[in-house]
PDB file of C-alpha atoms in Angstrom:
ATOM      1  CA  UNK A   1      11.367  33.298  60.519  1.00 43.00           C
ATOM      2  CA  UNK A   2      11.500  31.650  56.910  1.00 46.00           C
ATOM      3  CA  UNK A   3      10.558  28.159  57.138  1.00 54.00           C
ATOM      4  CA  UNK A   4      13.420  25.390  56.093  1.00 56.00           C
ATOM      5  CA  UNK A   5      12.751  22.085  54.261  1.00 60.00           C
ATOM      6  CA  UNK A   6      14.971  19.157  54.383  1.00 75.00           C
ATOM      7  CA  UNK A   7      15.632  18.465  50.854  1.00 80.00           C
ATOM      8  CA  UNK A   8      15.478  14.793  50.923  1.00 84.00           C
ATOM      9  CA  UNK A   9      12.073  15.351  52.515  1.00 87.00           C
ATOM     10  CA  UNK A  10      10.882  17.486  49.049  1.00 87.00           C
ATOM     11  CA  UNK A  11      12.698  14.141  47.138  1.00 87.00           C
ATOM     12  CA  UNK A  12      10.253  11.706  49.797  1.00 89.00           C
ATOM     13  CA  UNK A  13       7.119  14.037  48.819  1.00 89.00           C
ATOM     14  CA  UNK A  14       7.593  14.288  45.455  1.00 87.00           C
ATOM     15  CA  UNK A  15       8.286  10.674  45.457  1.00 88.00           C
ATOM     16  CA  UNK A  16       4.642   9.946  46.946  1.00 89.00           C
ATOM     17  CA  UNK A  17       2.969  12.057  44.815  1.00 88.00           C
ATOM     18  CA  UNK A  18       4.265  10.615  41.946  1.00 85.00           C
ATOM     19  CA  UNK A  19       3.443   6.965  42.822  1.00 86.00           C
ATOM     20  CA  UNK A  20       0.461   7.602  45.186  1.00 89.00           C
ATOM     21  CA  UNK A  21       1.203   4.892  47.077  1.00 89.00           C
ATOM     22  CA  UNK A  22       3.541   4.132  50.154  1.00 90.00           C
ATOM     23  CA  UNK A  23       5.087   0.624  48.853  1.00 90.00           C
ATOM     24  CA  UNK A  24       5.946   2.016  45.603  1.00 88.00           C
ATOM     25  CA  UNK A  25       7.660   5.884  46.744  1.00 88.00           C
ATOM     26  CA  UNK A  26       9.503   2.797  49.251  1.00 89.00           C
ATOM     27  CA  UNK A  27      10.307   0.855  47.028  1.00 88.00           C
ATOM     28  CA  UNK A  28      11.641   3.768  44.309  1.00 84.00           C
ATOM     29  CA  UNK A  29      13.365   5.127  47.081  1.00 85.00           C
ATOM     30  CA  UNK A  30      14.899   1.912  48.496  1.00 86.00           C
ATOM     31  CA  UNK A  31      13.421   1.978  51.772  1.00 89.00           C
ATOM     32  CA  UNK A  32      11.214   0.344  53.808  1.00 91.00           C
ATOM     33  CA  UNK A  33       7.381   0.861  54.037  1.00 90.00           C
ATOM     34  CA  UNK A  34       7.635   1.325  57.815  1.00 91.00           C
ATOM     35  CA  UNK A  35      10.588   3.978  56.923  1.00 90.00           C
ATOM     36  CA  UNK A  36       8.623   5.298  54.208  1.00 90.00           C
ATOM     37  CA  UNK A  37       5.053   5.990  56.639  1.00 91.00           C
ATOM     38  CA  UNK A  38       7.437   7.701  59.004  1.00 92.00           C
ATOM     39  CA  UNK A  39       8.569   9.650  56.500  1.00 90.00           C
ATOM     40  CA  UNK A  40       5.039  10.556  55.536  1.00 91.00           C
ATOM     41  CA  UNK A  41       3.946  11.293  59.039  1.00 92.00           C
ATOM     42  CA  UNK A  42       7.115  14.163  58.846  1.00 91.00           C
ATOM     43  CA  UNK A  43       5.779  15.270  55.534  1.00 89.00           C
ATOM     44  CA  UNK A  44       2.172  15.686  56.733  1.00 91.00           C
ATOM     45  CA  UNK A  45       3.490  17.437  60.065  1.00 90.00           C
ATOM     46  CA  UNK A  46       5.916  19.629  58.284  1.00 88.00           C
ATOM     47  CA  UNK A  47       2.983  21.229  55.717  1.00 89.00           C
ATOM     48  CA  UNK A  48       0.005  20.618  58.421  1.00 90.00           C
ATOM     49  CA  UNK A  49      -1.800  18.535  55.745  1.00 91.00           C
ATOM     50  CA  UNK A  50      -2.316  14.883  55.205  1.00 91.00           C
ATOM     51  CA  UNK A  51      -0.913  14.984  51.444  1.00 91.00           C
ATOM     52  CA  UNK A  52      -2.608  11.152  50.820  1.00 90.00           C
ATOM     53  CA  UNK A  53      -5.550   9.901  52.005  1.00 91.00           C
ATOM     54  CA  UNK A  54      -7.394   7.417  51.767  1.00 88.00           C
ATOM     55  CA  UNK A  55     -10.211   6.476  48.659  1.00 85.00           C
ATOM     56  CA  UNK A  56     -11.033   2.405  48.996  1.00 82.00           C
ATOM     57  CA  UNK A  57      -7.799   0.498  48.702  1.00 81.00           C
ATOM     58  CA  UNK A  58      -5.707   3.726  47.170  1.00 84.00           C
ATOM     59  CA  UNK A  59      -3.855   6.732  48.476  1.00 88.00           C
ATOM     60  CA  UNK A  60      -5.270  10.183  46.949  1.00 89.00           C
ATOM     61  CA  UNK A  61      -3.401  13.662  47.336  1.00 90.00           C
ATOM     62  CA  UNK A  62      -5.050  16.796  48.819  1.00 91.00           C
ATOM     63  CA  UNK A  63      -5.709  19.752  47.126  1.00 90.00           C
ATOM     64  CA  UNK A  64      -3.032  21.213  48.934  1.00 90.00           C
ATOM     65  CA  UNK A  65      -0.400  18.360  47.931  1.00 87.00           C
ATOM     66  CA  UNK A  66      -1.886  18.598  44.472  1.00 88.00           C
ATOM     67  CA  UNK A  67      -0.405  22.584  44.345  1.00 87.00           C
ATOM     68  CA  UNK A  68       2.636  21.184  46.306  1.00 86.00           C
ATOM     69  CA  UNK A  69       3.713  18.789  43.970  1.00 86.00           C
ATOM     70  CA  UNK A  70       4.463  20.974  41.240  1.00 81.00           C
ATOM     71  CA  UNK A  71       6.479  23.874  42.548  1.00 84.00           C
ATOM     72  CA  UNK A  72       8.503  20.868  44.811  1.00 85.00           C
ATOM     73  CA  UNK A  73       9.356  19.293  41.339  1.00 79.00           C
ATOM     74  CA  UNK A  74      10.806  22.848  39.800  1.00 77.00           C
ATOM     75  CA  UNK A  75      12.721  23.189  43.739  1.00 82.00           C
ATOM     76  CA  UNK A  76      13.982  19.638  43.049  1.00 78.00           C
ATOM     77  CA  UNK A  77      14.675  20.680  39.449  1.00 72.00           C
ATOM     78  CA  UNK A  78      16.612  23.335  40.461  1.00 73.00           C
ATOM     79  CA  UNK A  79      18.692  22.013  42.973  1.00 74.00           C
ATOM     80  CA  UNK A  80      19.788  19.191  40.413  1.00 69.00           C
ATOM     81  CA  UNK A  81      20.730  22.406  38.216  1.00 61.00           C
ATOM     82  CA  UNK A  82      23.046  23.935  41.340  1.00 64.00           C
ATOM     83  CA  UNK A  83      24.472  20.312  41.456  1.00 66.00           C
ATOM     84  CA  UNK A  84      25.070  19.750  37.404  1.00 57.00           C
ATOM     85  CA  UNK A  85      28.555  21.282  35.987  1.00 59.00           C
ATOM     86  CA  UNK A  86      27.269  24.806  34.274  1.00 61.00           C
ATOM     87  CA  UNK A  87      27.181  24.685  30.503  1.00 68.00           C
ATOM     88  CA  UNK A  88      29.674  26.301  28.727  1.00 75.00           C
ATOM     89  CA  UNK A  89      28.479  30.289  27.551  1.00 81.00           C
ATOM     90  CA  UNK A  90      27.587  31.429  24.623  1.00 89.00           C
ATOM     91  CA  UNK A  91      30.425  33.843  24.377  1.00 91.00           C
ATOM     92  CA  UNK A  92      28.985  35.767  21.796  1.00 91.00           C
ATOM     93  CA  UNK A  93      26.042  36.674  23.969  1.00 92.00           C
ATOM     94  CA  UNK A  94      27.974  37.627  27.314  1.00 91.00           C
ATOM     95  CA  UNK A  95      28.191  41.063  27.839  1.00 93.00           C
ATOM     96  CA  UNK A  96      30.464  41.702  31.250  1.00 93.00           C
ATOM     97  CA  UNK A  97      33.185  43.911  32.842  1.00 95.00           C
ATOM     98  CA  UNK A  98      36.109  42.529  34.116  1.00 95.00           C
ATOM     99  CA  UNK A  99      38.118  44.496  36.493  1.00 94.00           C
ATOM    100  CA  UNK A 100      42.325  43.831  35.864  1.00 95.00           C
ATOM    101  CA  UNK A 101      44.716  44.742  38.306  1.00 93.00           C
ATOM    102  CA  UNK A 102      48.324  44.928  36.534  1.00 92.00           C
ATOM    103  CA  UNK A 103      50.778  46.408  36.332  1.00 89.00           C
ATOM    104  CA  UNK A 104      52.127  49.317  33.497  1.00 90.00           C
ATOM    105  CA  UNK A 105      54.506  46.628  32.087  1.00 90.00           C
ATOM    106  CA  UNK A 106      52.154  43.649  32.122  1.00 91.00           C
ATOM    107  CA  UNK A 107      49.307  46.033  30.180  1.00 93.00           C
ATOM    108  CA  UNK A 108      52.373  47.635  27.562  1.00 92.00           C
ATOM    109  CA  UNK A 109      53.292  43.969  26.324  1.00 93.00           C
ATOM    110  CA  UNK A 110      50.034  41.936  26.688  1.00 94.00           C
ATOM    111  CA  UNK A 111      47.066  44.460  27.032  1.00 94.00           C
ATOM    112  CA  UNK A 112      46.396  45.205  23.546  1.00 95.00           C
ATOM    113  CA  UNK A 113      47.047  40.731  22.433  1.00 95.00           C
ATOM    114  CA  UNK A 114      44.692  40.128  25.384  1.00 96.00           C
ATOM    115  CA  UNK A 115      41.482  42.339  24.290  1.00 96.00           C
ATOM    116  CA  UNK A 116      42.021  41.272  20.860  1.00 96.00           C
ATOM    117  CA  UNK A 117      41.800  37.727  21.679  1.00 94.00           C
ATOM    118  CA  UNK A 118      38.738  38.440  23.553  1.00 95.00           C
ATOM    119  CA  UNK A 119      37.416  40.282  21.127  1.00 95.00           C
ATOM    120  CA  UNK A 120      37.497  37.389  18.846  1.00 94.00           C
ATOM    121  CA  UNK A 121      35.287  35.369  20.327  1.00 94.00           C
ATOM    122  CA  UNK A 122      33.605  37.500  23.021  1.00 95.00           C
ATOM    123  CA  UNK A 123      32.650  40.861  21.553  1.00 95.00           C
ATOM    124  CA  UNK A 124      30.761  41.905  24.891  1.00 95.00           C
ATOM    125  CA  UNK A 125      33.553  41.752  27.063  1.00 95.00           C
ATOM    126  CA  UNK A 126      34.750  44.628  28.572  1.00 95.00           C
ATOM    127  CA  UNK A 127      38.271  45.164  30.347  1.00 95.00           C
ATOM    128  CA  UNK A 128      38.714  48.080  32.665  1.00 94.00           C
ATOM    129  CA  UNK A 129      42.598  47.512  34.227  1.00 93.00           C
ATOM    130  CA  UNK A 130      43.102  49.201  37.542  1.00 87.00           C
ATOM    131  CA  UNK A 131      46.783  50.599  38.895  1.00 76.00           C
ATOM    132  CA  UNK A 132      48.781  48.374  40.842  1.00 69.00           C
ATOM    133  CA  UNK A 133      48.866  50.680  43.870  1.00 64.00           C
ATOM    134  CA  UNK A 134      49.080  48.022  46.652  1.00 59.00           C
ATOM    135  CA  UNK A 135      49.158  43.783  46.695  1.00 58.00           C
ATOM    136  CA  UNK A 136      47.008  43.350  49.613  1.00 60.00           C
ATOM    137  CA  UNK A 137      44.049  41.071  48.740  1.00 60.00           C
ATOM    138  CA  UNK A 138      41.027  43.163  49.710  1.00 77.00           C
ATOM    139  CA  UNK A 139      40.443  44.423  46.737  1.00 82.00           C
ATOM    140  CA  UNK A 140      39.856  41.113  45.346  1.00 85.00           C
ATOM    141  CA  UNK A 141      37.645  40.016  48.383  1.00 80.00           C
ATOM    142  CA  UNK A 142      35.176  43.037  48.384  1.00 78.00           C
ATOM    143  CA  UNK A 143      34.802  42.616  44.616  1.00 83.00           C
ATOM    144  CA  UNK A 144      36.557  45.611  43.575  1.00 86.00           C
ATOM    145  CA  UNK A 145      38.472  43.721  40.578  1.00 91.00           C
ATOM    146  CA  UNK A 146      38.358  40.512  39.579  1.00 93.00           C
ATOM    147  CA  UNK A 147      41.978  39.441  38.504  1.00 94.00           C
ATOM    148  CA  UNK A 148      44.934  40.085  39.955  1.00 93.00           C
ATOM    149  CA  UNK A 149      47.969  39.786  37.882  1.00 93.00           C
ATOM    150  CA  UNK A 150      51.748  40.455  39.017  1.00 87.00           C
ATOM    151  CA  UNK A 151      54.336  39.035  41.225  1.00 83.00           C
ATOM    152  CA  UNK A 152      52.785  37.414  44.332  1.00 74.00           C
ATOM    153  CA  UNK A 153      52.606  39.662  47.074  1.00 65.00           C
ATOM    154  CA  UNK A 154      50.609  39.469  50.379  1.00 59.00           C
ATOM    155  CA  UNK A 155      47.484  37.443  50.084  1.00 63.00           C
ATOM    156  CA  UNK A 156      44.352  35.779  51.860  1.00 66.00           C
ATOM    157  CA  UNK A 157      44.449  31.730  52.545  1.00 73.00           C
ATOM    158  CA  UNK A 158      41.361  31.921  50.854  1.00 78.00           C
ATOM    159  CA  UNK A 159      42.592  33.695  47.231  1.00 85.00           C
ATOM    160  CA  UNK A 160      43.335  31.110  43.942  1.00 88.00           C
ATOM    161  CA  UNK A 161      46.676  31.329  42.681  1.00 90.00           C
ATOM    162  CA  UNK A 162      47.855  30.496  39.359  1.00 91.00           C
ATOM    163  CA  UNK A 163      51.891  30.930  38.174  1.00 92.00           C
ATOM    164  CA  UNK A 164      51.761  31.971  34.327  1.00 92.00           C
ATOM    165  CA  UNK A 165      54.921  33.207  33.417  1.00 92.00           C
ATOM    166  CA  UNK A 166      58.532  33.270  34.603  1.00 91.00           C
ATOM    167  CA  UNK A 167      60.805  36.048  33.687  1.00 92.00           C
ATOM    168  CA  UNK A 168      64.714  36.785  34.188  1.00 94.00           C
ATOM    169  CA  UNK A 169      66.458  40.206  34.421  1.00 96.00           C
ATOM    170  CA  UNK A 170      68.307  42.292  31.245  1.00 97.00           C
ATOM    171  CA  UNK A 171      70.348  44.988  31.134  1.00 97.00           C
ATOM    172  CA  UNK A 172      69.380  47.384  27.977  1.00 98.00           C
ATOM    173  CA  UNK A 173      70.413  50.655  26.525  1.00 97.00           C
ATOM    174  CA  UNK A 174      70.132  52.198  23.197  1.00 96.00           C
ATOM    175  CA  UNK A 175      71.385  50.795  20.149  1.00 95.00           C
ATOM    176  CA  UNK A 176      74.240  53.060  19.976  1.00 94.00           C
ATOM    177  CA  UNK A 177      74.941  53.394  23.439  1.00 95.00           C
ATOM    178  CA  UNK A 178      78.996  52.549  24.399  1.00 94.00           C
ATOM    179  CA  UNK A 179      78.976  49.283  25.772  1.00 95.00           C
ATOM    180  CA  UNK A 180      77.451  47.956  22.250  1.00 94.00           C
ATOM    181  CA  UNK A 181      80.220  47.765  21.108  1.00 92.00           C
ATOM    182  CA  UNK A 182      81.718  45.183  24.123  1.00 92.00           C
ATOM    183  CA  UNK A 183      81.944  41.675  23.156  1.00 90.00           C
ATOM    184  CA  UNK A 184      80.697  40.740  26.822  1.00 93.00           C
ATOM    185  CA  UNK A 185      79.399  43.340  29.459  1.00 95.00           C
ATOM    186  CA  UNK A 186      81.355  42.929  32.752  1.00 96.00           C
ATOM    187  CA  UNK A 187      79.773  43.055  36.238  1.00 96.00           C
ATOM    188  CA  UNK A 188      82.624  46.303  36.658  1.00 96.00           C
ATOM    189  CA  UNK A 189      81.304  47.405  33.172  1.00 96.00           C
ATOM    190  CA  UNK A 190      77.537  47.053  34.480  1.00 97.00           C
ATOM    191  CA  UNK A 191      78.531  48.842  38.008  1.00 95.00           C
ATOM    192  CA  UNK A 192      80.491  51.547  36.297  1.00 95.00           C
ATOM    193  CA  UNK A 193      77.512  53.010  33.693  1.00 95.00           C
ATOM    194  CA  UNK A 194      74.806  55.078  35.122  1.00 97.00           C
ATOM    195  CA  UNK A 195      71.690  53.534  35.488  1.00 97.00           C
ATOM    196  CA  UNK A 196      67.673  54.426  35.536  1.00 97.00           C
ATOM    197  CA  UNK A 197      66.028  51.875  38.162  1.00 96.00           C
ATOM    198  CA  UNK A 198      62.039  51.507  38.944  1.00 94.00           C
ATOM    199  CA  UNK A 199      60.856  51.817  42.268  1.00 91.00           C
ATOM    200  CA  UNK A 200      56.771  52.167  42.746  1.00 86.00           C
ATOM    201  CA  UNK A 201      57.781  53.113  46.271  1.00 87.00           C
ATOM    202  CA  UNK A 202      60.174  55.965  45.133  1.00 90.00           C
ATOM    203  CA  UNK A 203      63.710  53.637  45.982  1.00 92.00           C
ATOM    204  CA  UNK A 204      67.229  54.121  44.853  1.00 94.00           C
ATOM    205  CA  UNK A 205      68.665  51.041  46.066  1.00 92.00           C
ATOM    206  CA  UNK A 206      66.924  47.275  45.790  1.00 92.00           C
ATOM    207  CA  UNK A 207      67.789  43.849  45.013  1.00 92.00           C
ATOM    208  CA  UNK A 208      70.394  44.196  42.332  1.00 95.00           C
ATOM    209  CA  UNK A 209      72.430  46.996  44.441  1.00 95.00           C
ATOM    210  CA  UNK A 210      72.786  43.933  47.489  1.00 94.00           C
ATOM    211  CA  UNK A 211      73.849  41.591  44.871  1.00 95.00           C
ATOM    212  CA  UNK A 212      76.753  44.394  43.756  1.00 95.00           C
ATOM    213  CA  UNK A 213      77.554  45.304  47.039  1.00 95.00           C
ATOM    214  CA  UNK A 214      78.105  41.840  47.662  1.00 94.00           C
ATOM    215  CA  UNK A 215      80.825  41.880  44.975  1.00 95.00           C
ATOM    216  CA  UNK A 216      82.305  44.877  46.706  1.00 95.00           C
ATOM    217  CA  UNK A 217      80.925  47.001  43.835  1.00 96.00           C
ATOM    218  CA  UNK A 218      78.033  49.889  43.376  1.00 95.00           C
ATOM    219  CA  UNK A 219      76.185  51.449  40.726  1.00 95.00           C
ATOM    220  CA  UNK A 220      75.186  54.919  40.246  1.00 95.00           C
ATOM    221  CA  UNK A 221      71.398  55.203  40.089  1.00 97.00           C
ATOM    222  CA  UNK A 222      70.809  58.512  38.211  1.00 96.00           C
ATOM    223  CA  UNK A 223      66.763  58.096  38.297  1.00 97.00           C
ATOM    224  CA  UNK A 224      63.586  55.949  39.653  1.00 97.00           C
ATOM    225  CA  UNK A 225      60.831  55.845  37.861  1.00 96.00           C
ATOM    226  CA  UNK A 226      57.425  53.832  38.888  1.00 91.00           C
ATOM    227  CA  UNK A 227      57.260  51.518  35.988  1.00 92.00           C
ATOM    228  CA  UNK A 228      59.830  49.262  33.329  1.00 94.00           C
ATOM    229  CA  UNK A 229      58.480  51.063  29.952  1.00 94.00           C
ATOM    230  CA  UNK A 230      59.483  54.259  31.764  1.00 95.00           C
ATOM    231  CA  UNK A 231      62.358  52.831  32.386  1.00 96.00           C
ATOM    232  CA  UNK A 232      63.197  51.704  28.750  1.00 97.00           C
ATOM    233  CA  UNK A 233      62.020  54.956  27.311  1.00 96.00           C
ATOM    234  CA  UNK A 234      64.458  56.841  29.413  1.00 97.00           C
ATOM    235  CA  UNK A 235      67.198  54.318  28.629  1.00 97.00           C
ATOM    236  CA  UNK A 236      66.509  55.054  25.018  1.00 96.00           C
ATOM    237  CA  UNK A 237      67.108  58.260  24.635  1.00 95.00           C
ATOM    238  CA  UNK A 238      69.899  58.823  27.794  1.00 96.00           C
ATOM    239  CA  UNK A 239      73.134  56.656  28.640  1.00 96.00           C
ATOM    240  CA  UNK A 240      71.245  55.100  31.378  1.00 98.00           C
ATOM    241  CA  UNK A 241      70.590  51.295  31.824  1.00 98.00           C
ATOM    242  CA  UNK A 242      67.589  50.359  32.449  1.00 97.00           C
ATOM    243  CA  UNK A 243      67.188  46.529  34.303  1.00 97.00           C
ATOM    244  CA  UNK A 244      64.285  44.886  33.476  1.00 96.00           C
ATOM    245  CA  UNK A 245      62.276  41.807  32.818  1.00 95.00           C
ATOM    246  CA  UNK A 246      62.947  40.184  29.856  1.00 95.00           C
ATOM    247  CA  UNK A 247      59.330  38.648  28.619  1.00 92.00           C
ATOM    248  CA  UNK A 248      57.402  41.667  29.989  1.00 91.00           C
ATOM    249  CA  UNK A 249      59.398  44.424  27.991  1.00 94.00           C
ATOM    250  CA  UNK A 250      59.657  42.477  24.714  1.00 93.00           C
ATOM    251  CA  UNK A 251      57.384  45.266  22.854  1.00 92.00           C
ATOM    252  CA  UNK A 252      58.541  48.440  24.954  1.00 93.00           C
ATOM    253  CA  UNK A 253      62.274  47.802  23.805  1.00 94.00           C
ATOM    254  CA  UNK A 254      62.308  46.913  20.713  1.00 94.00           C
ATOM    255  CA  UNK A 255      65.464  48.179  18.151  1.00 95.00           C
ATOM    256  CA  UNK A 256      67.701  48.678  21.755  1.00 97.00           C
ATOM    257  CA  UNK A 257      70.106  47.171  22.684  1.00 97.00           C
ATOM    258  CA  UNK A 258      69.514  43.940  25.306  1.00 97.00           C
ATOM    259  CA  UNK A 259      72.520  41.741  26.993  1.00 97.00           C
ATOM    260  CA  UNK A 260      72.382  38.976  29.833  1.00 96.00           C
ATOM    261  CA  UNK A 261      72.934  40.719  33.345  1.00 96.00           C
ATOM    262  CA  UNK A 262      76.148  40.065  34.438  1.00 95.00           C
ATOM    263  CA  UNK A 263      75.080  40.106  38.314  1.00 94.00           C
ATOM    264  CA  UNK A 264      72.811  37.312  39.325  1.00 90.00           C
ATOM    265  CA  UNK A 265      69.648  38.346  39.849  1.00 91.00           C
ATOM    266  CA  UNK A 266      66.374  35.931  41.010  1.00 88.00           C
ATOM    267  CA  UNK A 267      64.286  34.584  38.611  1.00 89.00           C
ATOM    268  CA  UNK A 268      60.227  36.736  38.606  1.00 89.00           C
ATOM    269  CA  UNK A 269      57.127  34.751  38.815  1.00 90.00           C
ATOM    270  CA  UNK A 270      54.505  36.243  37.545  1.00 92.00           C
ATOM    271  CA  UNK A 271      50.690  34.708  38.660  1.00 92.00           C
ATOM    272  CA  UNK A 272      47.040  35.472  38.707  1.00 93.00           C
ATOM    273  CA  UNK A 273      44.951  35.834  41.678  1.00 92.00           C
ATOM    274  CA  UNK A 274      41.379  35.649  42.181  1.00 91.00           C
ATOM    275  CA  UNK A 275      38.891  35.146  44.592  1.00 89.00           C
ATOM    276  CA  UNK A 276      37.108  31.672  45.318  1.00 87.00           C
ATOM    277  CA  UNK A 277      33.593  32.549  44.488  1.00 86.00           C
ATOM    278  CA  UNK A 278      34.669  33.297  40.923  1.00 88.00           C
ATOM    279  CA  UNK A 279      36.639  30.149  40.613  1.00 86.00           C
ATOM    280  CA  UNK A 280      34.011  28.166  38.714  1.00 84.00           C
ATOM    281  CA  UNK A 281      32.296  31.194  36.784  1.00 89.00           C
ATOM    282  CA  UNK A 282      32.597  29.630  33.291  1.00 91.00           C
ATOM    283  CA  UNK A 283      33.567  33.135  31.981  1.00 93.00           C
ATOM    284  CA  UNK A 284      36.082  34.575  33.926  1.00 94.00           C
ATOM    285  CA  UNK A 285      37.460  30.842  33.743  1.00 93.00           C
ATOM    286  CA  UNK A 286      37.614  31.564  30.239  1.00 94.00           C
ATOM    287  CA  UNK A 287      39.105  34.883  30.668  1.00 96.00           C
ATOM    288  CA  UNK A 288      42.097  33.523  32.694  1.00 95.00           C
ATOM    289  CA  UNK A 289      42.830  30.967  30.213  1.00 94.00           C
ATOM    290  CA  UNK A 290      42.988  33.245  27.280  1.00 95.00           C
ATOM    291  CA  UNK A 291      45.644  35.601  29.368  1.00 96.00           C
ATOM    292  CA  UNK A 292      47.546  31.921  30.341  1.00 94.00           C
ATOM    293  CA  UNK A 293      48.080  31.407  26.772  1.00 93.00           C
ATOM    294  CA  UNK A 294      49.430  34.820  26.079  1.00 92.00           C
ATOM    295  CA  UNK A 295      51.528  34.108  29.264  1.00 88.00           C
ATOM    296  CA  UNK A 296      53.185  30.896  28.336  1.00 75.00           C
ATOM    297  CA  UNK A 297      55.773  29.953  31.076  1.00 59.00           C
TER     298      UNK A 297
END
């Protein structure tokens, strides 16, 4: 079995080998000299050595406290270091893979902002973004990616949450699609058109279809694809509308045409997750502020 030391016993020792005396480790330490023998008596018991001893009216160390002293300072030393707030890196220096979980829409509008920001100022970073296949949390607990970024899903007590952006619903088509040329798109205008809809799970019906059967109306889904800039390309070049997030599509539909949705739908939050033991890295602290400030809320 691997021996354990108390660490305020390595701060006592180091204390009396300093000072060679009993009064004065005591009196550093803010103890008493009867406290401060007892303590002594551990020490010596602990290492099976008597660490002082006496030479006329002074306390001497060992030869084996002599080679103690100086690998307990660099112990001590390096426990203080554990304790201290890191430094912040040299980001020019750090060379590291980061493992994203996002989704298609999330990587289309921010993916090629976020590695040039890091680029910037941290040349050695490399991003690697993983599909979105599931939201449960294990991937992040067995270190399989390091962020996860989407709308919250199921997740461990233990995983660090972070809201970075909130999004609302649009309805666009293509710039010369029919309803362009409406002053104001009706809910019966919406329900009427034929519409693409995006379903990672394959689904022709979802949120938006309660919310219109609700009304007493229903829309015609003509196709599901998995993601929103499949979505918007479809919409582009078909009749179809396509329903999506306003923030996250800002890139993937530009020159189409974009109008409030005229059925309420709930507002998105978007977040990062991560796991606890990387909550205090210095550089993947750095990396989630550089995607908050693409992410503005």
């Amino acid at each position: 079995m691997i021996p354990t030391y108390d660490l305020n016993l390595l701060v006592s020792l180091d204390t009396l080998l300093t000072e060679n005396s009993v009064s004065r480790a005591a009196e550093r330490l803010g103890l008493s000299n009867s406290a401060m023998s007892r303590i002594l008596s551990r020490i010596r018991e602990t290492f099976g050595d008597p660490i002082l001893v006496r030479a006329g009216r002074s306390l001497v160390p060992t030869p084996r406290a002599m080679a103690l002293h100086e690998t307990v300072r660099h112990v001590l030393e390096g426990a203080e270091a554990l304790r201290m707030t890191p430094k912040a890196p040299n980001l020019k220096q750090i060379n590291r893979l980061f493992s994203i979980r996002a989704n298609e829409g999330f990587i289309f509008q921010y993916g090629g902002k976020l590695i040039e920001a890091i680029s910037r100022e941290a040349p050695g970073i490399r991003l690697r973004f993983a599909i979105k296949a599931e939201k449960k949390p294990n991937m992040l607990r067995d270190g399989q990616i390091d962020l996860d970024i989407g709308v919250l899903g199921e997740s461990g007590p233990e995983i660090r949450i972070q809201t970075i952006q909130r999004d609302n619903f649009i309805g666009v088509v293509r710039a010369d699609h029919p309803l362009c040329s409406l002053k104001t798109i009706s809910v019966e205008d919406y329900a009427k058109a034929q519409h693409v809809s995006v379903s990672r799970r394959g689904l022709f019906t979802g949120p938006i279809d309660t919310e219109l059967e609700n009304l007493g109306l229903k829309r015609q889904v003509i196709a599901v694809v998995t993601s929103f800039p499949s979505a918007l390309s479809v919409a582009r070049s078909t009749d179809l509308i396509a329903s999506v997030p306003e923030q996250q599509t800002i890139e993937a539909r530009l020159n189409m045409y974009s109008f409030p949705m005229p059925v309420q739908t709930k507002a998105i939050s978007v977040s990062m997750m991560w796991h606890p033991r990387l909550d205090l890295d210095p550089v993947h602290r750095w990396l989630r502020e550089q995607i908050r400030k693409l992410c503005v809320i």
